[in-house]
CSV table of C-alpha atoms and ligand atoms in Angstrom, one decimal:
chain,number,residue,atom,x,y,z
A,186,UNK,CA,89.2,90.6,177.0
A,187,UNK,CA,93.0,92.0,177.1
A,188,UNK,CA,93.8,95.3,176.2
A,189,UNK,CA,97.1,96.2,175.7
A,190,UNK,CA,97.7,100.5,175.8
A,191,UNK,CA,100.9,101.3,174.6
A,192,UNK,CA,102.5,104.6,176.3
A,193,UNK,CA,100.7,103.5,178.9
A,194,UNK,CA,102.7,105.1,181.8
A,195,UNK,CA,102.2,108.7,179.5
A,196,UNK,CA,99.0,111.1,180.1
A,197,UNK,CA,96.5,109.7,177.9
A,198,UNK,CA,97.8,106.1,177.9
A,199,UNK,CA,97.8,105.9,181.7
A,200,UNK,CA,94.4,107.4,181.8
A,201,UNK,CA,92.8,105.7,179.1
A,202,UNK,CA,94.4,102.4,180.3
A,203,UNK,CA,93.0,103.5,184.2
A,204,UNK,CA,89.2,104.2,183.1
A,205,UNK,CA,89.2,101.3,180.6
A,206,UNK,CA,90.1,99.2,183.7
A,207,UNK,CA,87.4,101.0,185.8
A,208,UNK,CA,84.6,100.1,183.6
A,209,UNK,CA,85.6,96.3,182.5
A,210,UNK,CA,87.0,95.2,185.8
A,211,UNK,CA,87.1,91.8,184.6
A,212,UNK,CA,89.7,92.7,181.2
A,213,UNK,CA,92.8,92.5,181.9
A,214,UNK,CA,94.9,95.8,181.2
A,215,UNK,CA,98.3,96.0,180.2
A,216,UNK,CA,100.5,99.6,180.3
A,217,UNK,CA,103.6,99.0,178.0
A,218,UNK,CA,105.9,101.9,178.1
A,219,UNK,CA,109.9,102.7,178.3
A,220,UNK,CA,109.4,105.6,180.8
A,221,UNK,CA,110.9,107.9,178.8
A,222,UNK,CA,108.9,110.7,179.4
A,223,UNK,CA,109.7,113.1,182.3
A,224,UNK,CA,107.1,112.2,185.3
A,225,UNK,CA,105.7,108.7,183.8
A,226,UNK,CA,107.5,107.1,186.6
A,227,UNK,CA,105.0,108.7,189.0
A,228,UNK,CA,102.3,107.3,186.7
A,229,UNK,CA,103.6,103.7,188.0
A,230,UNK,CA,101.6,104.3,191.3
A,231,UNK,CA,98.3,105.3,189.5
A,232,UNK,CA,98.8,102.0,187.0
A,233,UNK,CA,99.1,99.2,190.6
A,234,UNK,CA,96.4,101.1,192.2
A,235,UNK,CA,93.6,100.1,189.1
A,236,UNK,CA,94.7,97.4,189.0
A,237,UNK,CA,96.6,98.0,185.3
A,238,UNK,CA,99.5,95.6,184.5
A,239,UNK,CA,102.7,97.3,183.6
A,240,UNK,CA,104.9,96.1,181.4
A,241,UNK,CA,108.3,98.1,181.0
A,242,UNK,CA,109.0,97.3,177.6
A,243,UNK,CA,109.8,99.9,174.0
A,244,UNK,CA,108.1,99.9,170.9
A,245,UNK,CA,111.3,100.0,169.0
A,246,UNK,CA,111.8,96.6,169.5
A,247,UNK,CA,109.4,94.2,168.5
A,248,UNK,CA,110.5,91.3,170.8
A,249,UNK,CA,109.1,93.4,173.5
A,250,UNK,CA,105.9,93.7,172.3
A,251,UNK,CA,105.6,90.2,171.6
A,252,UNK,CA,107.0,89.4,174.8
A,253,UNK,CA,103.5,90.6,176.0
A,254,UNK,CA,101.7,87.9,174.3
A,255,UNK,CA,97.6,88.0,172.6
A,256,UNK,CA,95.5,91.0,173.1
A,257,UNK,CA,91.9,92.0,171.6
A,258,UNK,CA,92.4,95.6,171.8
A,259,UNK,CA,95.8,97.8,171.0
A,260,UNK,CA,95.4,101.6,172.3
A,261,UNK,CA,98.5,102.9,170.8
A,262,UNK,CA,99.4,106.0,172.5
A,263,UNK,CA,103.2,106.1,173.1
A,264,UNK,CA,105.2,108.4,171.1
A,265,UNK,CA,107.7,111.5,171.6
A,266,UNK,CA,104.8,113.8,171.5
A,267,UNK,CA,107.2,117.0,170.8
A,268,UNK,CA,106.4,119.1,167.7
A,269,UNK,CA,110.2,120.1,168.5
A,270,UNK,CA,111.5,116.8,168.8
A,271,UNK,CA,114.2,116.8,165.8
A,272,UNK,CA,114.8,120.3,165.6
A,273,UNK,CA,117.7,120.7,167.6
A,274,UNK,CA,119.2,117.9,165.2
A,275,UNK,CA,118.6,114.4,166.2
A,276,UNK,CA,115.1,113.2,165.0
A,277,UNK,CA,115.9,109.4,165.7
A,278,UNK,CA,114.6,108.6,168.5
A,279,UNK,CA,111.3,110.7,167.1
A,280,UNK,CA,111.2,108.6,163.8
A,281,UNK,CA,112.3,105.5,165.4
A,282,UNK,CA,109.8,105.2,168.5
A,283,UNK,CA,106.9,107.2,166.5
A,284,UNK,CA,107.2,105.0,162.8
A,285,UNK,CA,109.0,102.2,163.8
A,286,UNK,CA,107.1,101.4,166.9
A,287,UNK,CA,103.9,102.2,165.0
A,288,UNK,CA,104.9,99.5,162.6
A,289,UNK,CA,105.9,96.9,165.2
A,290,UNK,CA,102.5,97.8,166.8
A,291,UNK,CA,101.0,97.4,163.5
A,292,UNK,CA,102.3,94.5,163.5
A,293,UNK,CA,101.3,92.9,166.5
A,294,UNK,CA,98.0,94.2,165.9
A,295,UNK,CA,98.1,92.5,162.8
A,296,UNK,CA,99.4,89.1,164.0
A,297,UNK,CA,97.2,88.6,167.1
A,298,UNK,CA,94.0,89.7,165.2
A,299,UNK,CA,93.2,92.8,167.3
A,300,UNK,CA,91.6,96.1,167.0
A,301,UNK,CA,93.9,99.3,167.1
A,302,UNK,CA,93.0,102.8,168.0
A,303,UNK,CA,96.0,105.1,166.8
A,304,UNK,CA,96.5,108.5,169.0
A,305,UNK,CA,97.0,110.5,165.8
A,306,UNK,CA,97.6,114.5,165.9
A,307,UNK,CA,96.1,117.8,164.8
A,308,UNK,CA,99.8,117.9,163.7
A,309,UNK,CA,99.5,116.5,160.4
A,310,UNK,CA,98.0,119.3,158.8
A,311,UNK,CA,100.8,121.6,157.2
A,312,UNK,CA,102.2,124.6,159.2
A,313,UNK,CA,101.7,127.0,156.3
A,314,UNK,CA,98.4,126.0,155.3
A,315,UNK,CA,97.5,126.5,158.6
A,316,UNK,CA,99.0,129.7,159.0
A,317,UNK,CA,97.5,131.1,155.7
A,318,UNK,CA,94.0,130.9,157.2
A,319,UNK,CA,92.9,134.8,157.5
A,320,UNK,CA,92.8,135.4,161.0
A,321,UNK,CA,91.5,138.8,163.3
A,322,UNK,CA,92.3,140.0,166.7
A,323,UNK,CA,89.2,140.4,169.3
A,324,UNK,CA,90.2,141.1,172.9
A,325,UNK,CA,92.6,139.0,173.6
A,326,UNK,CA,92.9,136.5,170.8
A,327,UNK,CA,92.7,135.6,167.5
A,328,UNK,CA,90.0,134.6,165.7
A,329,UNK,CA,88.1,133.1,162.6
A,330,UNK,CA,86.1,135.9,161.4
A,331,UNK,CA,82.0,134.5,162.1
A,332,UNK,CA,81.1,133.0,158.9
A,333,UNK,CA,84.5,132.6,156.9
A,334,UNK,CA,85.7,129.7,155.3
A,335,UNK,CA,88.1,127.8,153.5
A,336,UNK,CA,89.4,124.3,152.0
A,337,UNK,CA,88.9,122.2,155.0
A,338,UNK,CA,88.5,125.5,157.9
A,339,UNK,CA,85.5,127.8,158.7
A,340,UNK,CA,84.3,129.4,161.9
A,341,UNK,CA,83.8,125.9,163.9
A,342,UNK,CA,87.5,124.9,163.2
A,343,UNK,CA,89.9,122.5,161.2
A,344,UNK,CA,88.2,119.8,159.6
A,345,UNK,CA,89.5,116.1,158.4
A,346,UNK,CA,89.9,117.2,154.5
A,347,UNK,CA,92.1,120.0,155.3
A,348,UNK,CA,94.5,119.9,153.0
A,349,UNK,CA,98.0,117.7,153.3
A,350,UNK,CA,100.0,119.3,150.8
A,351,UNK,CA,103.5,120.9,152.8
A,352,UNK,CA,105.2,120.5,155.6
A,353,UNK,CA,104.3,119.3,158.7
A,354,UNK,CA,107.0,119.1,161.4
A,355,UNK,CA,108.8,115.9,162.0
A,356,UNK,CA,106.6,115.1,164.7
A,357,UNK,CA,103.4,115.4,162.3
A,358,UNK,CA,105.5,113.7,159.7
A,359,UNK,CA,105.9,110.5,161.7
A,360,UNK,CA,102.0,110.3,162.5
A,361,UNK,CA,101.2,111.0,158.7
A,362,UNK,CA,103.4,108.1,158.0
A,363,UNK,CA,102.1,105.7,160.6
A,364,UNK,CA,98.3,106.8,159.3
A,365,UNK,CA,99.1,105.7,156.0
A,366,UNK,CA,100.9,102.3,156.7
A,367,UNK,CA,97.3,101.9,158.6
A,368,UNK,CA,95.8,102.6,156.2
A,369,UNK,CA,97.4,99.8,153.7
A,370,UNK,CA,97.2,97.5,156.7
A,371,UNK,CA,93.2,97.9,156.6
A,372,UNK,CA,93.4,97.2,153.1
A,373,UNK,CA,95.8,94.2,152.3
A,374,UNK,CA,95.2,92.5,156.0
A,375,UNK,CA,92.0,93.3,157.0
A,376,UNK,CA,93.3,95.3,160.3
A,377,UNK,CA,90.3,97.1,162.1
A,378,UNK,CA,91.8,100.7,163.4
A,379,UNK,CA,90.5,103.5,164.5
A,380,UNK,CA,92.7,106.8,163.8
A,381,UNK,CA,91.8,110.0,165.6
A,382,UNK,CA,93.6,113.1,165.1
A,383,UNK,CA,93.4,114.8,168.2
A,384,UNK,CA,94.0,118.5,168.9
A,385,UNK,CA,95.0,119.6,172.3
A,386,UNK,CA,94.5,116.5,175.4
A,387,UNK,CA,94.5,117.8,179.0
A,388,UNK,CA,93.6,117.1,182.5
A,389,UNK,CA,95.5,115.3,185.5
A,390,UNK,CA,98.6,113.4,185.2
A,391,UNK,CA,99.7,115.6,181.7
A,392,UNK,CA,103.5,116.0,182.8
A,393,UNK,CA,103.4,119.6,180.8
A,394,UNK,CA,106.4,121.2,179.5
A,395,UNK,CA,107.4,124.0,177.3
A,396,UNK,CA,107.2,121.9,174.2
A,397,UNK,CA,104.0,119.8,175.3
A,398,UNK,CA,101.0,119.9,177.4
A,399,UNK,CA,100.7,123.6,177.7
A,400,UNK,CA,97.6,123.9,179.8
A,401,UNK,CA,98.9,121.5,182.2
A,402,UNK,CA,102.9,123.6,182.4
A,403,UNK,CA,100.7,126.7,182.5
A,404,UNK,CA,98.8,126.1,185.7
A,405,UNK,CA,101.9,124.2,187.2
A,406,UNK,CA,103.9,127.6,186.9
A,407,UNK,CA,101.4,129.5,188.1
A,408,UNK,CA,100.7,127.5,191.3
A,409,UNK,CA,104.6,126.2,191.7
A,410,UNK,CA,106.4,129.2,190.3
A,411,UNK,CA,108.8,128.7,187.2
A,412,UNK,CA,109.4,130.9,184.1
A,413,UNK,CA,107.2,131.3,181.3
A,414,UNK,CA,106.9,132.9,177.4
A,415,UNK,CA,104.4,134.4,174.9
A,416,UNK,CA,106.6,133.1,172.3
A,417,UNK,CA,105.5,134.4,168.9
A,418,UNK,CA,102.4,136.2,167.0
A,419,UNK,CA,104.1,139.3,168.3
A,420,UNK,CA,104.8,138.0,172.1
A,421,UNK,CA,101.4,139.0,173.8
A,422,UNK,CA,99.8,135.4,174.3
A,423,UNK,CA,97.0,136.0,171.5
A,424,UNK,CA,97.6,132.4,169.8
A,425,UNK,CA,94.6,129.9,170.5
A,426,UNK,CA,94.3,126.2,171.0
A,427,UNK,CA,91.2,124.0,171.9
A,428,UNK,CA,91.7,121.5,174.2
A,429,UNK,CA,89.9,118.2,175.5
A,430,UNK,CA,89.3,116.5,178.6
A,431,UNK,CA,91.2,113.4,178.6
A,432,UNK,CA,87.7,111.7,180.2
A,433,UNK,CA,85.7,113.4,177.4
A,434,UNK,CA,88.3,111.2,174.8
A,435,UNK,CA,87.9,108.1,176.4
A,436,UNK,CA,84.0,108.2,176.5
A,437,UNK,CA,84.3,108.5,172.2
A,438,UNK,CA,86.9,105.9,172.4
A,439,UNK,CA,84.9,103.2,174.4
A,440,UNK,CA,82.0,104.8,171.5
A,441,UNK,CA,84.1,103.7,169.0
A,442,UNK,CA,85.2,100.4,170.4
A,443,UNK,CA,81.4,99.4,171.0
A,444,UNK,CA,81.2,99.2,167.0
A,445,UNK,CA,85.1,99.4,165.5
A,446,UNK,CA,84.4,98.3,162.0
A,447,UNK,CA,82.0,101.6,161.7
A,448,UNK,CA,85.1,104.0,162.3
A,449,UNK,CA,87.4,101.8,160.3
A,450,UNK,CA,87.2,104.1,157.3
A,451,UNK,CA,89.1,107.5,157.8
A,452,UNK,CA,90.6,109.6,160.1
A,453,UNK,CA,88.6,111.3,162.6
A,454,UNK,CA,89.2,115.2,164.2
A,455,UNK,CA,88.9,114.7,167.7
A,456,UNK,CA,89.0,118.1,170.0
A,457,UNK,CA,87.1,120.3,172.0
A,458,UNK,CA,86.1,122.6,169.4
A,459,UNK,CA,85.6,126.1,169.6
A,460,UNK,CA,83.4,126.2,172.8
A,461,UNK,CA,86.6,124.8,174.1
A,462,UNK,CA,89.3,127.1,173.5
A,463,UNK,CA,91.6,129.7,174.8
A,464,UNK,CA,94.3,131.6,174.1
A,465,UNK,CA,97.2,132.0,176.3
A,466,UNK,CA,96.5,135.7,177.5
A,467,UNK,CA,93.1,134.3,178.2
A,468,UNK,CA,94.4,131.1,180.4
A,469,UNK,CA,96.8,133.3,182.3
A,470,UNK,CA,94.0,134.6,183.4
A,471,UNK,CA,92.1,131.7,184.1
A,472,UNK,CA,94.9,130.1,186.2
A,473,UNK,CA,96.0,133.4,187.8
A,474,UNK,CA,92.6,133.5,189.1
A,475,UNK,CA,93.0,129.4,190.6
A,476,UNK,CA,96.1,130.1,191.6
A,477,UNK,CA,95.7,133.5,193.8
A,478,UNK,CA,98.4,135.1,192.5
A,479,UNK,CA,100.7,136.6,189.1
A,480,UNK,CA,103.7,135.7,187.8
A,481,UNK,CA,105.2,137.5,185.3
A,482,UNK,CA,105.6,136.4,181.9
A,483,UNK,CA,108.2,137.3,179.4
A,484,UNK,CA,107.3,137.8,175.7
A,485,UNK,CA,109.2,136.9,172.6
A,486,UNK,CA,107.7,137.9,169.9
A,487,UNK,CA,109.1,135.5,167.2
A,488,UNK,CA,107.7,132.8,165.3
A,489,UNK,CA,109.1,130.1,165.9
A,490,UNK,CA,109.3,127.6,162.6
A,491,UNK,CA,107.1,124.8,163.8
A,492,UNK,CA,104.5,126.7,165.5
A,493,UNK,CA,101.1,127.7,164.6
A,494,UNK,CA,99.1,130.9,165.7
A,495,UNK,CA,95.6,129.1,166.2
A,496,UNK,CA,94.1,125.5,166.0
A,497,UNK,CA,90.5,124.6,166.6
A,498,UNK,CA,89.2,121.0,166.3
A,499,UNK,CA,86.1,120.7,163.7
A,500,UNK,CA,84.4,118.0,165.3
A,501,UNK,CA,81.2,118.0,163.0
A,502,UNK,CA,81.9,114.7,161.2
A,503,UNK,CA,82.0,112.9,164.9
A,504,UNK,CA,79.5,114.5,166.5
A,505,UNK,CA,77.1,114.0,163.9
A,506,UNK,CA,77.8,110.1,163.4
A,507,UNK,CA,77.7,109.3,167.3
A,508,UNK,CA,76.2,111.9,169.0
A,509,UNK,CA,79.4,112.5,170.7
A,510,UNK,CA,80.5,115.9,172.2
A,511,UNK,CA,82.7,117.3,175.1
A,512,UNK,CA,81.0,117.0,178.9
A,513,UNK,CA,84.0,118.7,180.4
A,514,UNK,CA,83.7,122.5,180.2
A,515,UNK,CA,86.3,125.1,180.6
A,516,UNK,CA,86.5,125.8,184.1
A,517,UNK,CA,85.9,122.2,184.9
A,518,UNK,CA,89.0,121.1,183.1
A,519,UNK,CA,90.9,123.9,184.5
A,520,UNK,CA,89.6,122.9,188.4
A,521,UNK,CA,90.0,119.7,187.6
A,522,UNK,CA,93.8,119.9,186.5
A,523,UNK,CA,94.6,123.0,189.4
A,524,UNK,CA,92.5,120.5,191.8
A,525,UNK,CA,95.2,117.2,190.9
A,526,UNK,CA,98.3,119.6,191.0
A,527,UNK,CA,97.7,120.7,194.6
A,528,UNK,CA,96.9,117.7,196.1
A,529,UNK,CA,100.2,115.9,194.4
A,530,UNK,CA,102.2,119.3,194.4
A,531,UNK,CA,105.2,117.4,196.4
A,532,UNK,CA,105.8,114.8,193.9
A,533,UNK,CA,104.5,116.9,191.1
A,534,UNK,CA,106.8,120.0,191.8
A,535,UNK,CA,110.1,118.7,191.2
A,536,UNK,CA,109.1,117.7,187.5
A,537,UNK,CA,106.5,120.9,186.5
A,538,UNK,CA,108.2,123.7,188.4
A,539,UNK,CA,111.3,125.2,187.1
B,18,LIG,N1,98.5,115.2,174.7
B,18,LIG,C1,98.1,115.8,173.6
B,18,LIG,O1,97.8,116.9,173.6
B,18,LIG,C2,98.1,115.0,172.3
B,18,LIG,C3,97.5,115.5,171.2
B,18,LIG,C4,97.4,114.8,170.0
B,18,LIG,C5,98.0,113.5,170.0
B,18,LIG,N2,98.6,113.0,171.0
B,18,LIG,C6,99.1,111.6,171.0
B,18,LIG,O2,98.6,110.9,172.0
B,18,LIG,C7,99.6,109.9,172.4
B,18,LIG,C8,99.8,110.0,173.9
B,18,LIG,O3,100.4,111.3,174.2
B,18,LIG,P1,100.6,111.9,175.7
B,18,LIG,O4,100.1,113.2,175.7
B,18,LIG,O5,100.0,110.9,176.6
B,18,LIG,O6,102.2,111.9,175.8
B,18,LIG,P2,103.1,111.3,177.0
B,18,LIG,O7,104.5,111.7,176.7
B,18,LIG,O8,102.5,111.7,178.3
B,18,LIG,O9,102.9,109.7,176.8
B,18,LIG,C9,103.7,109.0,175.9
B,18,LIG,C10,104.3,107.8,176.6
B,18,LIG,O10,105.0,107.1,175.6
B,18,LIG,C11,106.2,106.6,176.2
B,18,LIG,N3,107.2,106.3,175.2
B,18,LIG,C12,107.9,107.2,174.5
B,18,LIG,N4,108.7,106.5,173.6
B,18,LIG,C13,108.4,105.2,173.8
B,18,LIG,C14,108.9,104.0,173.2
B,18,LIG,N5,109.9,104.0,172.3
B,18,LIG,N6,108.4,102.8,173.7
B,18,LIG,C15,107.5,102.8,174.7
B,18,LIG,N7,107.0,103.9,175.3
B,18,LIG,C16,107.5,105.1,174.8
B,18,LIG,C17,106.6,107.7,177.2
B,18,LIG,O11,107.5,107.3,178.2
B,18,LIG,C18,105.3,108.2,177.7
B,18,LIG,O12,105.0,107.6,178.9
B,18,LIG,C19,100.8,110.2,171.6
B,18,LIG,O13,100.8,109.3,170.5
B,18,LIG,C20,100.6,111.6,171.1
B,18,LIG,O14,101.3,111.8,169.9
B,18,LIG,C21,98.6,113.7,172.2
């Protein structure tokens, strides 16, 4: 068994590429990744330790992948994972390493006969639509009102037919694309994939920054000290994500991989769900309280075009084909991530704080 985990000096690559290596000592696991993200080189450490195999090589060019030879397994999770990334002007390097490379790791999936799982994103779903659903304020966040629905949303989240019509941000843009050249590669070459559109990852080794990774940047300012901004929905931290345990989506990964031709149909919403959510107001709180102190935190209260006010992962469809759901709860993410950042905070500082 080979297993090759693209991004696999990132968050979720490193860790998926880490506990895949735990479990199936004898599979050798390969971390392919250009190191571009801020941090990943401090992922290198983590990678020898396992045991993972790391390969400094790009998507963008194909030769590099091939230069890795057979696999059985692809876990593609290298991307620029910014829902900015292009807005400033320059969405290259976004189209090129997140379309391109998905179709040169189509392709190699294709050519050495292996099973993919594609990291897709919440993202795909269109701003406006999202922003459209009706939302009220309790306490200190928004929320669904109990028992309202829509096209694709209700009370326990977005679901996988919400619709697809608008845009999406470049960033959503580029996985869209990449789901639907999967989607033609199942169909004219017989590819096996597994796509899962994932809401919010977090948990140890997230490098968080302003424009990604928010749980992870929140408690790292918190603890190290740095600036931060309720940007938006009128400045006072009321917008709400779900978030996942990195752990909890590796268990539904290796659940998938068990029996991949039985998720090789559609894309799958992957989160924490509602049980697993927060709004920003409400993690300032949380990490004030693991981090012993306050710091003060500016408000801007303008929307910014790509952003939306609340996401929650409908996980109904995987939970009721596998049995699958979160183990990781709220405080135990949070511990867990406060935990890694104070035992690292040397090497960790220098990239979170600012
Ligand atoms: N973290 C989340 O909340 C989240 C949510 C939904 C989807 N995803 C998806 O999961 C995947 C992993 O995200 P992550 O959070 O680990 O991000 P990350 O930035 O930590 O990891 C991505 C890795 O890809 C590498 N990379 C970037 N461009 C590359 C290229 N051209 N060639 C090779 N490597 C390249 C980076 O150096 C980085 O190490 C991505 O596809 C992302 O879109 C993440």
């Amino acid at each position: 068994m080979r297993i090759l985990v693209t991004g696999g000096a990132g968050f979720v690559g490193s860790s998926l590429a880490t506990l895949f290596k735990r479990d199936w000592p004898k599979a050798e696991v390969v971390a392919l990744d250009n190191l571009k993200r801020r941090g990943s080189e401090l992922i290198l450490a983590r990678l020898r330790q396992a045991g993972v195999t790391f390969v400094h090589g790009d998507v963008r060019v194909a030769y590099d992948l091939a230069s890795v030879g057979g696999f059985d397994v692809m876990l593609e999770c290298s991307a620029e994972p910014s829902v900015q990334a292009g807005y400033d002007g320059t969405p290259s390097y976004l189209i090129d390493s997140n379309l391109i490379g998905a179709v040169n790791c189509l392709e190699a999936a294709r050519r050495h006969k292996a099973a993919m799982v594609f990291l897709s994103s919440s993202r795909v779903y269109p701003m406006k639509a999202l922003r459209d659903i009706p939302l009220k304020v309790s306490g200190e966040r928004l929320v669904v009102p109990p028992g309202a629905r829509g096209l694709g949303w209700s009370d326990r989240g977005i679901a996988a037919d919400f619709p697809l019509t608008g845009a999406r941000s470049l960033y959503g843009a580029t996985k869209l694309a990449a789901e639907l050249l999967i989607e033609e590669y199942r169909a004219l070459y017989g590819l096996i994939a597994i796509v899962n559109r994932c809401g919010v990852l977090t948990g140890p080794w997230q490098m968080g920054k302003v424009d990604q990774g928010v749980f992870v940047l929140w408690a790292a300012r918190h603890l190290f000290g740095g600036s931060l901004t309720y940007i938006g929905y009128g400045g006072v931290g009321r917008q709400v994500r779900d978030f996942l345990h990195v752990e909890d989506l590796y268990d539904l990964i290796k659940l998938q991989l068990d029996r991949p031709a039985d998720w090789n149909d559609r894309p799958y919403n992957v989160g924490g769900g509602p049980a697993l959510s927060l709004s920003l107001a409400e993690l300032t709180r949380e990490c004030r309280n693991r981090a012993g102190r306050d710091i003060e935190i500016a408000s801007d209260p303008v929307d910014r075009p790509y952003d939306v006010p609340y996401y929650v992962t409908d996980t109904g469809v995987v939970t009721d084909r596998s049995g699958w759901a979160p183990k990781w709860q709220t405080a135990e993410v949070l511990d867990d991530i406060f935990d890694w950042l104070r035992r690292h905070q040397d090497e960790l500082r220098p990239v979170l704080a600012a």
